Amino acid sequence: MAEPEFNATGVHIERSLRSLTRAGQVVIRDGRLALLTSYGKEIDSAPLRAVQVHKPLFAARDRALARLNGNRYSLTLGAPDRFLDAVQAAHTPRA
């Protein structure tokens, strides 16, 4: 199995104001973004080309929003800019 391009642990993952996990994991590996519980169970995953992410304008600095398979997730990460950069880098075509 390939090394992950991005891996964040201790992520608070919410969907529709409902907390799914307080110590989840966000992994980008092999062109897919996966949201995992603290036990490693998959919450949701999608190919990176189908994922939309952005930083909300009026929210805490450690927050990022992601849309996977039509579901909107709020992610509280220690460094959301690294996450956004990793997804953006994966979206850009390589020459």
PDB file of C-alpha atoms in Angstrom, residues 59-90:
ATOM      1  CA  ALA A  59     -15.692  30.224  10.971  1.00  0.00           C
ATOM      2  CA  ALA A  60     -12.802  29.318  13.206  1.00  0.00           C
ATOM      3  CA  ARG A  61      -9.362  29.285  11.623  1.00  0.00           C
ATOM      4  CA  ASP A  62      -8.970  25.551  12.110  1.00  0.00           C
ATOM      5  CA  ARG A  63     -12.065  24.649  10.062  1.00  0.00           C
ATOM      6  CA  ALA A  64     -12.404  23.370   6.480  1.00  0.00           C
ATOM      7  CA  LEU A  65     -15.482  22.277   4.547  1.00  0.00           C
ATOM      8  CA  ALA A  66     -15.555  19.290   2.213  1.00  0.00           C
ATOM      9  CA  ARG A  67     -18.212  17.887  -0.095  1.00  0.00           C
ATOM     10  CA  LEU A  68     -17.961  14.166  -0.848  1.00  0.00           C
ATOM     11  CA  ASN A  69     -20.636  12.234  -2.732  1.00  0.00           C
ATOM     12  CA  GLY A  70     -23.128  15.051  -2.212  1.00  0.00           C
ATOM     13  CA  ASN A  71     -22.596  15.148   1.571  1.00  0.00           C
ATOM     14  CA  ARG A  72     -21.174  18.242   3.241  1.00  0.00           C
ATOM     15  CA  TYR A  73     -18.693  17.724   6.070  1.00  0.00           C
ATOM     16  CA  SER A  74     -17.172  20.216   8.460  1.00  0.00           C
ATOM     17  CA  LEU A  75     -13.615  19.277   9.414  1.00  0.00           C
ATOM     18  CA  THR A  76     -11.797  20.780  12.384  1.00  0.00           C
ATOM     19  CA  LEU A  77      -8.105  20.255  11.678  1.00  0.00           C
ATOM     20  CA  GLY A  78      -4.987  21.580  13.335  1.00  0.00           C
ATOM     21  CA  ALA A  79      -3.686  22.882   9.998  1.00  0.00           C
ATOM     22  CA  PRO A  80      -6.503  23.224   7.444  1.00  0.00           C
ATOM     23  CA  ASP A  81      -4.235  25.059   4.994  1.00  0.00           C
ATOM     24  CA  ARG A  82      -2.080  21.932   4.570  1.00  0.00           C
ATOM     25  CA  PHE A  83      -5.224  19.914   3.830  1.00  0.00           C
ATOM     26  CA  LEU A  84      -6.517  22.452   1.309  1.00  0.00           C
ATOM     27  CA  ASP A  85      -3.083  22.624  -0.359  1.00  0.00           C
ATOM     28  CA  ALA A  86      -2.882  18.806  -0.584  1.00  0.00           C
ATOM     29  CA  VAL A  87      -6.286  18.594  -2.272  1.00  0.00           C
ATOM     30  CA  GLN A  88      -5.440  21.484  -4.593  1.00  0.00           C
ATOM     31  CA  ALA A  89      -2.129  19.849  -5.550  1.00  0.00           C
ATOM     32  CA  ALA A  90      -3.944  16.624  -6.353  1.00  0.00           C
TER      33      ALA A  90
END
